mmCIF file of C-alpha atoms in Angstrom:
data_model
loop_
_atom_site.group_PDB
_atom_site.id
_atom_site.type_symbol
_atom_site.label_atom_id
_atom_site.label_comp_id
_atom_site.label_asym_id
_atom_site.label_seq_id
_atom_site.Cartn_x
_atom_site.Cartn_y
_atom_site.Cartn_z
ATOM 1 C CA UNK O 1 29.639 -9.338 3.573
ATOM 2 C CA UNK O 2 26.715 -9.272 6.163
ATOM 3 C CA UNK O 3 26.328 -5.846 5.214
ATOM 4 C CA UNK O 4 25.884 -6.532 1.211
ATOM 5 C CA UNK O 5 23.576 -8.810 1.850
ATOM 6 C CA UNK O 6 21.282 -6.983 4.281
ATOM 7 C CA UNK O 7 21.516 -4.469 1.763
ATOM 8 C CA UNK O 8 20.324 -6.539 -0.757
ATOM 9 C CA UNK O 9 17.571 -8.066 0.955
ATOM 10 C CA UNK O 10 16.635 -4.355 1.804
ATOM 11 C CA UNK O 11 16.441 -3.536 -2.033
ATOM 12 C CA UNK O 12 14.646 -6.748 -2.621
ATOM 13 C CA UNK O 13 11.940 -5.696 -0.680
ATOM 14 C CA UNK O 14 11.767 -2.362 -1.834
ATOM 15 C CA UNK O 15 11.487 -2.978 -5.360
ATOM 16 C CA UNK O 16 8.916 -5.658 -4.347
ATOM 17 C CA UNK O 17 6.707 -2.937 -2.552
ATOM 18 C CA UNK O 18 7.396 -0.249 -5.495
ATOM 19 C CA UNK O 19 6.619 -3.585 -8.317
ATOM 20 C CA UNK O 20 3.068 -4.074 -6.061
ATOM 21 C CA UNK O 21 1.854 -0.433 -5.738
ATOM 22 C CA UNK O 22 2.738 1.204 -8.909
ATOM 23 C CA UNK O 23 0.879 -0.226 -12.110
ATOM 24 C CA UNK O 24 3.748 0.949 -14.691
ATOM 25 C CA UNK O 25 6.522 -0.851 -13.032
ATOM 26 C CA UNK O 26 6.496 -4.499 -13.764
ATOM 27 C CA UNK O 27 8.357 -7.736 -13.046
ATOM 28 C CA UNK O 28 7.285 -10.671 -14.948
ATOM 29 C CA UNK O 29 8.288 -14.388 -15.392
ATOM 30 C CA UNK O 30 7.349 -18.115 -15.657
ATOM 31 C CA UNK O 31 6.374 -18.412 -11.765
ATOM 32 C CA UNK O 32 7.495 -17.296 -8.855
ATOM 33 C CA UNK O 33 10.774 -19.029 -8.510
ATOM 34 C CA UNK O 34 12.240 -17.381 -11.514
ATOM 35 C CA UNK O 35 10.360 -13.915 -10.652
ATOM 36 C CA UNK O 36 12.164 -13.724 -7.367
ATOM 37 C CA UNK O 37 15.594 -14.677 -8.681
ATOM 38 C CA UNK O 38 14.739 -11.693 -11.068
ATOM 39 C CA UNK O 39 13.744 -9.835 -8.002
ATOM 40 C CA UNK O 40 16.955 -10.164 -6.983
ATOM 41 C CA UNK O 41 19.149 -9.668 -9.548
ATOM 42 C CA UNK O 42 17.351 -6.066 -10.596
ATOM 43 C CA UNK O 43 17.824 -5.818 -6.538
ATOM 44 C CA UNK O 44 21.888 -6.453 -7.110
ATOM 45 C CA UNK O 45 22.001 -3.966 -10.219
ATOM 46 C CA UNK O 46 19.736 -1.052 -8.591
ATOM 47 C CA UNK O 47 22.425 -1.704 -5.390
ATOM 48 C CA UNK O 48 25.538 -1.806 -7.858
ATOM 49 C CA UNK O 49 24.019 1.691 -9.683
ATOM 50 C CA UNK O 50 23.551 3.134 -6.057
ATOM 51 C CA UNK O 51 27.251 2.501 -5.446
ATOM 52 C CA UNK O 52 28.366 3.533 -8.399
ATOM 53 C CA UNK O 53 26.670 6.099 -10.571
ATOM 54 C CA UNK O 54 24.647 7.617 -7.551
ATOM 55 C CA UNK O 55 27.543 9.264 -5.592
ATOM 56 C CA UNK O 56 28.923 10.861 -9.327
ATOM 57 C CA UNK O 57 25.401 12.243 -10.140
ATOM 58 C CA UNK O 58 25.099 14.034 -7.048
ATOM 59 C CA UNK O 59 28.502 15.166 -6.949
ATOM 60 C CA UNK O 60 28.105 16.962 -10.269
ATOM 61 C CA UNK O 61 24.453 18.021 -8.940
ATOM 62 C CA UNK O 62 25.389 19.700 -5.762
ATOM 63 C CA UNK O 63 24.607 23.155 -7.175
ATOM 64 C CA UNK O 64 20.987 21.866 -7.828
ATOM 65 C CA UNK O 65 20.762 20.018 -4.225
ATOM 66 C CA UNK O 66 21.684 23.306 -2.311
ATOM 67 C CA UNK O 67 18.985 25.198 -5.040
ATOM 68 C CA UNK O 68 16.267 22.771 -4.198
ATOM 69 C CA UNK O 69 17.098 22.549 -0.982
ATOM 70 C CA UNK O 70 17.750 18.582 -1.318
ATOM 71 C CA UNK O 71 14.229 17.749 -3.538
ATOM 72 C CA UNK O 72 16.574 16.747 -6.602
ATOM 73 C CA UNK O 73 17.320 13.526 -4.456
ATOM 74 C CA UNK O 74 13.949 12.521 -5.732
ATOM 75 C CA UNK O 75 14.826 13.480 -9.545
ATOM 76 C CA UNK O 76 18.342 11.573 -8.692
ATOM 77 C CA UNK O 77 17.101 8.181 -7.430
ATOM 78 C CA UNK O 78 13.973 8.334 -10.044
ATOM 79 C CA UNK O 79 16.849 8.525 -12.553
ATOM 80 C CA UNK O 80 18.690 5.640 -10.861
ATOM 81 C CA UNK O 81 15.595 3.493 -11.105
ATOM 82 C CA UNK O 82 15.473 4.137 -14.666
ATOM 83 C CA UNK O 83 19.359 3.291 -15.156
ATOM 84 C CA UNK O 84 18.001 0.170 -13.472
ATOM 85 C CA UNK O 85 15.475 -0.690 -15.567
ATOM 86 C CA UNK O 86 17.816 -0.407 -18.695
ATOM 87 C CA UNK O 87 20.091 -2.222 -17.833
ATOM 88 C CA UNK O 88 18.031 -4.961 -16.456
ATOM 89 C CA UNK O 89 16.744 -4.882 -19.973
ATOM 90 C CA UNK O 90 20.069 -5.292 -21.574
ATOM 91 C CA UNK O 91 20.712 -7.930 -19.567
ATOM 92 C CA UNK O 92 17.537 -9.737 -20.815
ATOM 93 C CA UNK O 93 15.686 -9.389 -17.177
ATOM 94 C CA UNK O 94 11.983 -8.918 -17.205
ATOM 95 C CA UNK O 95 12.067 -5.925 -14.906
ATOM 96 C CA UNK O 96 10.551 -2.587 -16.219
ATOM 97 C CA UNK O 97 10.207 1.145 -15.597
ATOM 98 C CA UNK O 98 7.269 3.123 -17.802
ATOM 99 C CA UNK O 99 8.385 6.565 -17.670
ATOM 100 C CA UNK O 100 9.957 9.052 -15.767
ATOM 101 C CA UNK O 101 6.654 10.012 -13.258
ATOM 102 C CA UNK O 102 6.137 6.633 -12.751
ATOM 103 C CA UNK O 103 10.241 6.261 -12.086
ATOM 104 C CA UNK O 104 9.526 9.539 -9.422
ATOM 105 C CA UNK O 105 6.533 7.439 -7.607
ATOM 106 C CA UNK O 106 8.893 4.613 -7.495
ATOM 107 C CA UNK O 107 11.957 6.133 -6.438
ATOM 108 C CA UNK O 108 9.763 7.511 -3.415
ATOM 109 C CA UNK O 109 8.594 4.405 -2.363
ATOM 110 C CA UNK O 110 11.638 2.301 -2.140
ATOM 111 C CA UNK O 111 13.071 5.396 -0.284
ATOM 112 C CA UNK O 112 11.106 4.362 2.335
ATOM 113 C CA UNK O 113 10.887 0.960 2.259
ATOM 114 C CA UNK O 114 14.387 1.160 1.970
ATOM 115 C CA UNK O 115 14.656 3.283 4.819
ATOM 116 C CA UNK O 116 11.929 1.177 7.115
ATOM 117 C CA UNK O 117 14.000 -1.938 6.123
ATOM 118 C CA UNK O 118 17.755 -1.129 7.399
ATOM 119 C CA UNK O 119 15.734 0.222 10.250
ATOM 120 C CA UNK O 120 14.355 -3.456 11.509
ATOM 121 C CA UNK O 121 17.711 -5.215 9.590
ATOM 122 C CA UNK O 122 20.826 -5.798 11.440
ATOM 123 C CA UNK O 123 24.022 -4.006 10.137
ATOM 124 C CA UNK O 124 27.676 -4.783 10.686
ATOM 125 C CA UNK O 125 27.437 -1.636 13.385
ATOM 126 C CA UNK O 126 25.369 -4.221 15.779
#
């Protein structure tokens, strides 16, 4: 459970940091209460696609990871981010992607806030 959370907390941020430094990806609400329960709900969905749909698409993508020598990662969680964004959209959250560049610039930068974060959070393997 300590590890879902951390997790989520991790995503939080992430989209936070992506939501501040990209112009085309936008979070919007009433005030800031209901923005950062939005926060992290679209940080619970973008965590529920990366379990789910994220191992599948690279499985069937291997071919094109040993081609690109790993760069369709980027293409992968760009396309994740965008799975994010609809369904936060179908589920009546004000979270939104513009496009697929903008979804690549994105994707990149919550790789490593991601990354940064579950390197200062505690895990389950402490």
């Amino acid at each position: 459970m300590k590890n879902f959370v951390v997790k989520t907390i991790a995503n939080a941020a992430a989209l936070a940091v992506a939501i501040w430094l990209v112009k085309n990806i936008t979070l919007t609400g009433d005030n800031t209460g209901k923005k950062a329960l939005t926060l992290v709900l679209v940080a619970l969905i973008f965590g529920v696609v990366n379990f789910v749909v994220k191992p599948v698409v690279k499985f069937l993508s291997f071919p094109l990871f040993i081609l690109t020598l790993g760069l369709i990662t980027l293409v992968i969680n760009a396309l994740m981010l965008l799975l994010t964004s609809w369904l936060a959209d179908k589920l009546n959250l004000s979270f939104h992607v513009e496009g697929f560049w903008t979804a690549v610039v994105g994707a990149l930068i919550i790789s490593i806030v991601s990354w940064a974060m579950h390197v200062v959070l505690p895990d389950d393997k402490d």
